[in-house]
CSV table of C-alpha atoms in Angstrom, one decimal:
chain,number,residue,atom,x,y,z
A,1,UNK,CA,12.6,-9.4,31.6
A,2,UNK,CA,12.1,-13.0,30.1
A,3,UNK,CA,11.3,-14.2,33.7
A,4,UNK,CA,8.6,-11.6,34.1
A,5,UNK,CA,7.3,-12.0,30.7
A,6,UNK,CA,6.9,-15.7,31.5
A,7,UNK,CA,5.4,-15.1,34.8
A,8,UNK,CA,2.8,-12.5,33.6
A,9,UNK,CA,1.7,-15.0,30.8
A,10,UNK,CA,-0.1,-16.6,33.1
A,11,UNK,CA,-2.7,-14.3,33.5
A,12,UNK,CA,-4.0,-11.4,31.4
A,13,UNK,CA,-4.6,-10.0,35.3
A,14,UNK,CA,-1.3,-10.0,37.0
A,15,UNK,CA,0.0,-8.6,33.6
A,16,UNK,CA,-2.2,-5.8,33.4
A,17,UNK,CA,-1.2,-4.3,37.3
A,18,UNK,CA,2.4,-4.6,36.5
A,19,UNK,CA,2.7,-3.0,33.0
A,20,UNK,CA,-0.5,-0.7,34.0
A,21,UNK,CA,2.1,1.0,37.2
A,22,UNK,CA,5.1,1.2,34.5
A,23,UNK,CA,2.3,3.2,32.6
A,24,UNK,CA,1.4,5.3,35.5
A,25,UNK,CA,4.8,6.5,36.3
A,26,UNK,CA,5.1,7.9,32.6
A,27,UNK,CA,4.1,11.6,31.7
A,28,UNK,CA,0.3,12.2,30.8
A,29,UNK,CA,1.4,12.7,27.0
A,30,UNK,CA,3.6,9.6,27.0
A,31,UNK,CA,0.8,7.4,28.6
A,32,UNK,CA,-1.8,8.8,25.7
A,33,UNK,CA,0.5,7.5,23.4
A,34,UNK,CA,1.7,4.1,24.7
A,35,UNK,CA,-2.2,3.8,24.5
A,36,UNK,CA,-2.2,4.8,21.0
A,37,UNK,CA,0.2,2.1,19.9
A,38,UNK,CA,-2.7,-0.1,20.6
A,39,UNK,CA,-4.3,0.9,17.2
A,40,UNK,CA,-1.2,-0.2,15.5
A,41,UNK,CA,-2.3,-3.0,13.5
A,42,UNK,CA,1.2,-4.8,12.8
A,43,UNK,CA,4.2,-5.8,15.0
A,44,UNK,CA,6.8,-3.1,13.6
A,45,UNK,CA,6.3,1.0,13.1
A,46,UNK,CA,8.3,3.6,13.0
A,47,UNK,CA,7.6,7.1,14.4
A,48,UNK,CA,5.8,8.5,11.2
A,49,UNK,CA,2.9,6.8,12.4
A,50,UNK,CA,3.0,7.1,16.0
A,51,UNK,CA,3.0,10.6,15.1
A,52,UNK,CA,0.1,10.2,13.3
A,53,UNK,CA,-2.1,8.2,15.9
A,54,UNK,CA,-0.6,10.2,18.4
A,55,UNK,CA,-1.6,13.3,16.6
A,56,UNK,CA,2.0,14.7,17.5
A,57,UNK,CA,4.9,16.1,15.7
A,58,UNK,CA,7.6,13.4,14.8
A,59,UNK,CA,10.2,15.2,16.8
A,60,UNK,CA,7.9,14.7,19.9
A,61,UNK,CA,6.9,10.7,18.9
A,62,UNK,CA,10.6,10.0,18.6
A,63,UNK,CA,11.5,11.6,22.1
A,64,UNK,CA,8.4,9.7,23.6
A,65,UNK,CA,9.7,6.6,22.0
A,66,UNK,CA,12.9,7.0,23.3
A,67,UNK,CA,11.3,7.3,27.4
A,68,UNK,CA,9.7,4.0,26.2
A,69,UNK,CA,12.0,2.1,25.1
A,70,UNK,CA,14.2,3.2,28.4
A,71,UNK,CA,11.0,1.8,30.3
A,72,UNK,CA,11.0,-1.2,28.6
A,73,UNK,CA,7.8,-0.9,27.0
A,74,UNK,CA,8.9,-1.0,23.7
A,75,UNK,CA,11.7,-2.7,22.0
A,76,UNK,CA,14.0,-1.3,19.0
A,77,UNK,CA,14.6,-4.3,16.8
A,78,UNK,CA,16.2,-1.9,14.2
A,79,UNK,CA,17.5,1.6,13.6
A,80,UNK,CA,14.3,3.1,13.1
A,81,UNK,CA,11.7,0.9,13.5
A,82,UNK,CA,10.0,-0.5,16.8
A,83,UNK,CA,8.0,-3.1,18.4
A,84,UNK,CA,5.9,-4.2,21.4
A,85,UNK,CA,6.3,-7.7,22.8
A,86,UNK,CA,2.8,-9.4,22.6
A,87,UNK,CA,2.3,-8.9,26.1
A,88,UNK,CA,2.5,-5.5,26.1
A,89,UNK,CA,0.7,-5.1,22.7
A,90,UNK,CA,-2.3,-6.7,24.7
A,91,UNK,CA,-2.4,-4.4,27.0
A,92,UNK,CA,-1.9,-1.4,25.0
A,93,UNK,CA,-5.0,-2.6,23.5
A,94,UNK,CA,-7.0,-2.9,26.4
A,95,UNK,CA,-5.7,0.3,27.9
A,96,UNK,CA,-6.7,2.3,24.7
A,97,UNK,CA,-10.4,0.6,24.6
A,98,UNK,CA,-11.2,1.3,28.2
A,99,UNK,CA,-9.6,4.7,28.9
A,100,UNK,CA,-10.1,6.9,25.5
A,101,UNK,CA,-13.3,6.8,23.6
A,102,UNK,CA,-14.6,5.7,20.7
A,103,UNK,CA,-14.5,8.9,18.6
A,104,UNK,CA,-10.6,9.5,19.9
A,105,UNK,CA,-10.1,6.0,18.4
A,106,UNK,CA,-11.7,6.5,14.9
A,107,UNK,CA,-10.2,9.6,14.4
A,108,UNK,CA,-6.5,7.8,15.2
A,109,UNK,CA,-7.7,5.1,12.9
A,110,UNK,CA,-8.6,7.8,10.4
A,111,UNK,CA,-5.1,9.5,10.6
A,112,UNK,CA,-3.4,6.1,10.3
A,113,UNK,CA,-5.4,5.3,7.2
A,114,UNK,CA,-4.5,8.9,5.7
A,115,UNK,CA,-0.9,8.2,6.8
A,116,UNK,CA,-0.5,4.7,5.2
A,117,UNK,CA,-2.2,6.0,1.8
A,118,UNK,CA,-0.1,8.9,1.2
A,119,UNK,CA,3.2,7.4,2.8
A,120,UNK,CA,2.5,4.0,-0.2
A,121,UNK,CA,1.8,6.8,-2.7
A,122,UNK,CA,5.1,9.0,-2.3
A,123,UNK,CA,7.1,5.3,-2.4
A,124,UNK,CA,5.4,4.2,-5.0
A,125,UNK,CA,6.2,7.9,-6.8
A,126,UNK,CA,9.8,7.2,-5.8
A,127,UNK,CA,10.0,3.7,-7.5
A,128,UNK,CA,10.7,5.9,-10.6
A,129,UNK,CA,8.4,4.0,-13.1
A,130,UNK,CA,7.8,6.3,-16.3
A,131,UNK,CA,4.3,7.4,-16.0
A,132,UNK,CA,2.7,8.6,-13.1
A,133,UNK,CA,-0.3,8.1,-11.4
A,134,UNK,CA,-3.0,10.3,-10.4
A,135,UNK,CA,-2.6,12.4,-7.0
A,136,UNK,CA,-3.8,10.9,-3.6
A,137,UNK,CA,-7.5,11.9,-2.9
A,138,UNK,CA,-8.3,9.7,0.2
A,139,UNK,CA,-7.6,11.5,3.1
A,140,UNK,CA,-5.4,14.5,4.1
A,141,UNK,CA,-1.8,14.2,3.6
A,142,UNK,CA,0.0,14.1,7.4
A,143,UNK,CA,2.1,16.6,8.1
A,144,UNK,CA,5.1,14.8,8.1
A,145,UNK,CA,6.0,12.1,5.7
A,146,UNK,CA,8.9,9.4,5.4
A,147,UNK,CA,11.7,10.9,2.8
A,148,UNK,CA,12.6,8.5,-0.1
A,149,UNK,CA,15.9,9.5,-1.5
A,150,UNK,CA,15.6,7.2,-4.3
A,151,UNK,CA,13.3,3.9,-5.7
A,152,UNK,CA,16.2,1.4,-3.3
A,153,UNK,CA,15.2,4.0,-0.1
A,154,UNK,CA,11.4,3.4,-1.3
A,155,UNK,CA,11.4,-0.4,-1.9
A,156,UNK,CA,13.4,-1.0,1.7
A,157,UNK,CA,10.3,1.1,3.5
A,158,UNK,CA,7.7,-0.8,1.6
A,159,UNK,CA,9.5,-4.4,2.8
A,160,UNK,CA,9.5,-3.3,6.3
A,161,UNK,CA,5.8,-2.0,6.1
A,162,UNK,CA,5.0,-5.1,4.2
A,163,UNK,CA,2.7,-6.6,7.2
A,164,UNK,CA,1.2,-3.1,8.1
A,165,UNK,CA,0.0,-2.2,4.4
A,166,UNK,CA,-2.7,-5.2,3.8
A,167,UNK,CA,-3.5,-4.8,7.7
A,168,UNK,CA,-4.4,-0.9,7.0
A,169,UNK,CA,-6.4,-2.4,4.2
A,170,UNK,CA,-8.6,-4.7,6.2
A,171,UNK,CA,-9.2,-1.9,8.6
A,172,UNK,CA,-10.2,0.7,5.9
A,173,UNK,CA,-12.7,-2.5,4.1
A,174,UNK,CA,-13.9,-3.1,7.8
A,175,UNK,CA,-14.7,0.8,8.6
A,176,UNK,CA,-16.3,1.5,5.6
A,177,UNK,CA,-13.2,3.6,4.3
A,178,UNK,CA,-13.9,2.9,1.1
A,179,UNK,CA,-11.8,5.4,-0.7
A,180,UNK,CA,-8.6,4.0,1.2
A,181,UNK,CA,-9.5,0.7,0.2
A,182,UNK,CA,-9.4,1.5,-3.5
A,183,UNK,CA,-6.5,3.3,-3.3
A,184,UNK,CA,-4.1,1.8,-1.2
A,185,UNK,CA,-3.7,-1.2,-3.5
A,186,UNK,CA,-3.3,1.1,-6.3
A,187,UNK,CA,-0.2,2.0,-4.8
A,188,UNK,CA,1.5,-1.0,-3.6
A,189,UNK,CA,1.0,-2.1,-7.8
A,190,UNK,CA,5.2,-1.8,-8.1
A,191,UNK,CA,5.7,-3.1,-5.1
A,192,UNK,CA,3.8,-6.3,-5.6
A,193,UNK,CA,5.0,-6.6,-9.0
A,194,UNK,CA,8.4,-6.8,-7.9
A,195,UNK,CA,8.2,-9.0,-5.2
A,196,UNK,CA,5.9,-11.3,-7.2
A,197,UNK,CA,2.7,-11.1,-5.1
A,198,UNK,CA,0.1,-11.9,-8.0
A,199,UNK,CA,-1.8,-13.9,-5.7
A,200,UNK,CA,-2.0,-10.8,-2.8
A,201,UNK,CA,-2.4,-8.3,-5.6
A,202,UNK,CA,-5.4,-10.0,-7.1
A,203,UNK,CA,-7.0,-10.7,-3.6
A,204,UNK,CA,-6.1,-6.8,-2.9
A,205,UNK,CA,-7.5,-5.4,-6.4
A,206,UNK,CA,-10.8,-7.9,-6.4
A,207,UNK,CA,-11.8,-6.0,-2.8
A,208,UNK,CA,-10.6,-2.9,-4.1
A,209,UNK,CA,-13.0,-3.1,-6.8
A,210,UNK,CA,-16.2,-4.1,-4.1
A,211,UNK,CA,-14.8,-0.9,-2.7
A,212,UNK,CA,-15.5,1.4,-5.6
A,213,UNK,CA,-18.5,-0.4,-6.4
A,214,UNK,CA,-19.6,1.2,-3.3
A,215,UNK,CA,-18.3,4.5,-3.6
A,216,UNK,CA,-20.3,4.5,-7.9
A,217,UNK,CA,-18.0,6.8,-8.8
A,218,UNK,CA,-17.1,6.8,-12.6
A,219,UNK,CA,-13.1,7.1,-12.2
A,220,UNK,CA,-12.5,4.9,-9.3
A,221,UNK,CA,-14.9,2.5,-10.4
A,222,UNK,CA,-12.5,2.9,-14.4
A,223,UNK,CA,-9.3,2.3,-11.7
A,224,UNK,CA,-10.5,-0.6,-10.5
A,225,UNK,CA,-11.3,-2.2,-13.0
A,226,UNK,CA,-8.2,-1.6,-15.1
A,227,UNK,CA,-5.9,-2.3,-11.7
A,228,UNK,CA,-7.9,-5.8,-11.5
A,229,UNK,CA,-7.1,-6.5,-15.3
A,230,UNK,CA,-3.5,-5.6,-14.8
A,231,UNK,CA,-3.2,-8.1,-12.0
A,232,UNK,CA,-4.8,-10.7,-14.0
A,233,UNK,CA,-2.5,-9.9,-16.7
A,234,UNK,CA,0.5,-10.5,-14.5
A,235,UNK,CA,-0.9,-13.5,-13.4
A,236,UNK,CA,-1.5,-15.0,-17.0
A,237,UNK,CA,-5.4,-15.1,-17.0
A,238,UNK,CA,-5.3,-13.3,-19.7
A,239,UNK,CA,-9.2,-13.9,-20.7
A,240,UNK,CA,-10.1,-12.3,-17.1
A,241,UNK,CA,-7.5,-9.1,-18.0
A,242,UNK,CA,-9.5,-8.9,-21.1
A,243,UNK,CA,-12.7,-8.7,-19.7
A,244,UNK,CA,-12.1,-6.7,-16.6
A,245,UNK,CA,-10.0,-3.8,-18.7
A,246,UNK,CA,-13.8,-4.0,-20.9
A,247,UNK,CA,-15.4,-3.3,-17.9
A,248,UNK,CA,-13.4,-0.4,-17.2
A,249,UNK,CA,-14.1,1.7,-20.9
A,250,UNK,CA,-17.8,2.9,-19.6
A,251,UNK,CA,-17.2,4.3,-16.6
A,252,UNK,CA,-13.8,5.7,-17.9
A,253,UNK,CA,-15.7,6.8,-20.8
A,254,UNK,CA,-18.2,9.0,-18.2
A,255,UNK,CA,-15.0,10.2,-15.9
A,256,UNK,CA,-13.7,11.9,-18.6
A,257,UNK,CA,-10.1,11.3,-17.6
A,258,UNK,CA,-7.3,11.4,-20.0
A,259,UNK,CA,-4.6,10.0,-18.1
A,260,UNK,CA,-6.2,6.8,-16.9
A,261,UNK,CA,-7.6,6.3,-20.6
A,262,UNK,CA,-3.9,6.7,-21.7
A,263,UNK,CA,-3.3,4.2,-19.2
A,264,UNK,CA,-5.6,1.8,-20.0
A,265,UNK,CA,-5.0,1.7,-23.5
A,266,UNK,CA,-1.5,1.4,-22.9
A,267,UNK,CA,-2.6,-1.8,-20.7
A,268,UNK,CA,-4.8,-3.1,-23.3
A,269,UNK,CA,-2.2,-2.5,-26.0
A,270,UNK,CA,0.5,-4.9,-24.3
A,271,UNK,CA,-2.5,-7.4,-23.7
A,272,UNK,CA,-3.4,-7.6,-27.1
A,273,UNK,CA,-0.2,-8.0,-28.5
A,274,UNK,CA,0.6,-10.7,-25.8
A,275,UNK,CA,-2.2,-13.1,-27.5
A,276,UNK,CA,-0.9,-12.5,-30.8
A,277,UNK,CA,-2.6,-9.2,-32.5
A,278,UNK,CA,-0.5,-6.9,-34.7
A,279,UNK,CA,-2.5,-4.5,-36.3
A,280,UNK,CA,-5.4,-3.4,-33.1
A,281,UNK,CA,-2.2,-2.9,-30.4
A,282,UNK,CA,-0.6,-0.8,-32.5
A,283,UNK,CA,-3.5,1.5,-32.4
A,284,UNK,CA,-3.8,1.0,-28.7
A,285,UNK,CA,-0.2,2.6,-28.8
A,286,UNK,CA,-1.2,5.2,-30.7
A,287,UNK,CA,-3.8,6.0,-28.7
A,288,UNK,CA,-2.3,5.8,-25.3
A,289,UNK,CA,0.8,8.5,-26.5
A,290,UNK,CA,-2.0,10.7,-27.7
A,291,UNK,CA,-3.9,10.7,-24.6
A,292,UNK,CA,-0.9,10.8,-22.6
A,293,UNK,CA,0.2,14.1,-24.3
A,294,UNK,CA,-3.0,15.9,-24.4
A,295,UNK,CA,-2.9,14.4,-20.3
A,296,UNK,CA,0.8,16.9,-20.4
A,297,UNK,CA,2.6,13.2,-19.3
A,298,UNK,CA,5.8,13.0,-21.6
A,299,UNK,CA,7.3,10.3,-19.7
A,300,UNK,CA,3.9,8.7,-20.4
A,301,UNK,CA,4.0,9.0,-23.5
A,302,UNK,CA,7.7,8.4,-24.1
A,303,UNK,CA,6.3,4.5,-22.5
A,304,UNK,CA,3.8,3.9,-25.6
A,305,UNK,CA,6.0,5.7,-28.6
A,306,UNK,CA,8.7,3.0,-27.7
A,307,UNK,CA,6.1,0.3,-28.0
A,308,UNK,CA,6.7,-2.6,-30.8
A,309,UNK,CA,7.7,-2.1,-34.0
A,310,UNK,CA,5.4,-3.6,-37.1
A,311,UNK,CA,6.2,-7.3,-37.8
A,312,UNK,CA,8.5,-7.6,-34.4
A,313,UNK,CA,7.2,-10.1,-31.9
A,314,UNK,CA,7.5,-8.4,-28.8
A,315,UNK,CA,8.3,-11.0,-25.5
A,316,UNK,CA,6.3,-9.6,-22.9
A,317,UNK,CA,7.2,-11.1,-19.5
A,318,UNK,CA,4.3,-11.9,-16.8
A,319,UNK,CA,5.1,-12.7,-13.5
A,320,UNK,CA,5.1,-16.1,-12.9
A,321,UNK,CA,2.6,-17.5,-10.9
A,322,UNK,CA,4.6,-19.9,-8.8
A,323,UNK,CA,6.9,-16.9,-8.3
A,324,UNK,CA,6.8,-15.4,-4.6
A,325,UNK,CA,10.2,-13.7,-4.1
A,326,UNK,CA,12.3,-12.9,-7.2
A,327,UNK,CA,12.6,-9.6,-8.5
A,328,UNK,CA,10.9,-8.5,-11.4
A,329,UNK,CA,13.2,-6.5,-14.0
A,330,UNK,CA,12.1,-2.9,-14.3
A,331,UNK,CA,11.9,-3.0,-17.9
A,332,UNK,CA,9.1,-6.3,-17.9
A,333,UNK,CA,6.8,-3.9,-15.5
A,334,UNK,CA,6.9,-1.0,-17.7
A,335,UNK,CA,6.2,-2.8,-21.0
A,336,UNK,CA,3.0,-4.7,-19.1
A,337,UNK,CA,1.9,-0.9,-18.4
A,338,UNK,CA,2.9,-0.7,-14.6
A,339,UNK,CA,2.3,2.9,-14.6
């Protein structure tokens, strides 16, 4: 195989025949989805989202995976997870762009988007962090989703979809998806947080607000603003946190949302006290367990109630900006209102 790889690298030609009769002597159904791995945008999947872009049942992705792997069109790296050679991911390309058209590809695009938005959300829901966030409203939910047994099952699926994630964001900001754009981000928050990504998450959250600029509506314009301050926050610029969670009280204020007002008072709260205010977090506190009991969010509100004591310095921990890999303790994210 390395021989022929080397050979075919020659010329985009000569590698296109030879993979193109491999192709050809594949079922109809298998072809249609080699194709469709094309759209992929990283260099791992795993059959949730060939399913997806295949519009197929998992059951029938995995099986097809399985012919393709014996045809040596795709390689297994992992239990789990595959990958195409670069070769092979060229051609796939081509071979999607020249043989289905351009409404078959946006609406794989669109069910890959929808996949990688719900798929972050039910993670992030399984990272176990004490309040929840609001449902998923970009898309429709796939029919099939990975299972996360618990926040270790979670945090493993979101390292090996680590390259796949930001690349489904660029497509959604490139196609105009603008409700995936705000969203996605939103969901990777824990993630980030624990693997130290201020930089990513406040390159993610700056777009993602351009993104619900667009969209001018009240509550995602609020979560964007208040997921911008919180990754300023993390990243010790506390002046922009400030500002951008003040940016978020008028169009919270017009969304009518409890929860995300719980949320960012809670936010602001932690902020406040951070610089060195007693007296205005503890209202914040107060505030945020209010809202998140009228919002029916007792682990919410549990987060606030358990807030500082009067005349206790509380040490909230940021993440470090020169940090890129170490784990963030559980209890530093929920007490800077990772929620």
């Amino acid at each position: 195989m390395g021989v022929l790889v080397d050979r075919l690298s020659r010329g985009a030609g000569e590698f296109d025949a030879v993979f193109a009769m491999s192709v050809r002597q594949l079922p109809g159904s298998e072809a249609r989805l080699f194709r469709m791995l094309g759209l992929l945008p990283g260099s791992s999947f795993d059959e949730y989202v060939v399913a997806v872009v295949a519009d197929v049942p998992v059951d029938s992705a995995r099986a097809a995976l399985e012919d393709l792997l014996d045809a040596h069109l795709v390689q297994q790296p992992t239990v789990g997870r595959y990958r195409l050679h670069d070769l092979v991911r060229e051609h796939a390309r081509r071979a999607v762009a020249q043989q289905d058209s351009a409404i078959v590809r946006e609406r794989a695009l669109g069910r890959m988007l929808d996949y990688y938005v719900h798929a972050t959300a039910a993670a992030d829901e399984a990272m176990a962090f004490l309040a929840p966030g609001r449902p998923v409203s970009a898309g429709r939910p796939p029919a099939e989703l990975p299972r996360f047994a618990d926040k270790n099952a979670a945090f493993v699926w979101l390292l090996a979809e680590y390259e796949n994630l930001p690349a489904a964001f660029e497509i959604a900001d490139a196609t105009g998806a603008d409700v995936h754009a705000c969203e996605l981000p939103r969901f990777m928050r824990a993630y980030f947080a624990r693997r130290c990504g201020t930089t990513h998450l406040n390159h993610l959250f700056e777009r993602s607000l351009a993104a619900a600029q667009r969209l001018d509506d009240p509550l995602h314009l609020a979560e964007a603003h208040s997921d911008l301050g919180f990754a300023r926050y993390n990243a010790g610029r506390m002046a922009e946190a400030d500002a951008a969670y003040e940016a978020a009280e008028p169009p919270l204020s017009r969304s009518g949302a409890i929860g995300a007002q719980a949320e960012l008072a809670m936010r602001r709260g932690y902020l406040r006290w951070d610089q060195g205010y007693v007296e205005e977090p503890l209202e914040l506190f107060r505030t945020a367990r209010t809202a998140y009991e009228a919002a029916g969010c007792p682990t919410g509100a549990a987060q606030p109630a358990a807030g500082p004591a009067p005349g206790r310095r509380l040490r909230v921990q940021r993440i470090p900006t020169r940090c890129r890999t170490t784990r963030l303790p559980e209890y530093s994210m929920r007490r800077a209102g990772a929620v």
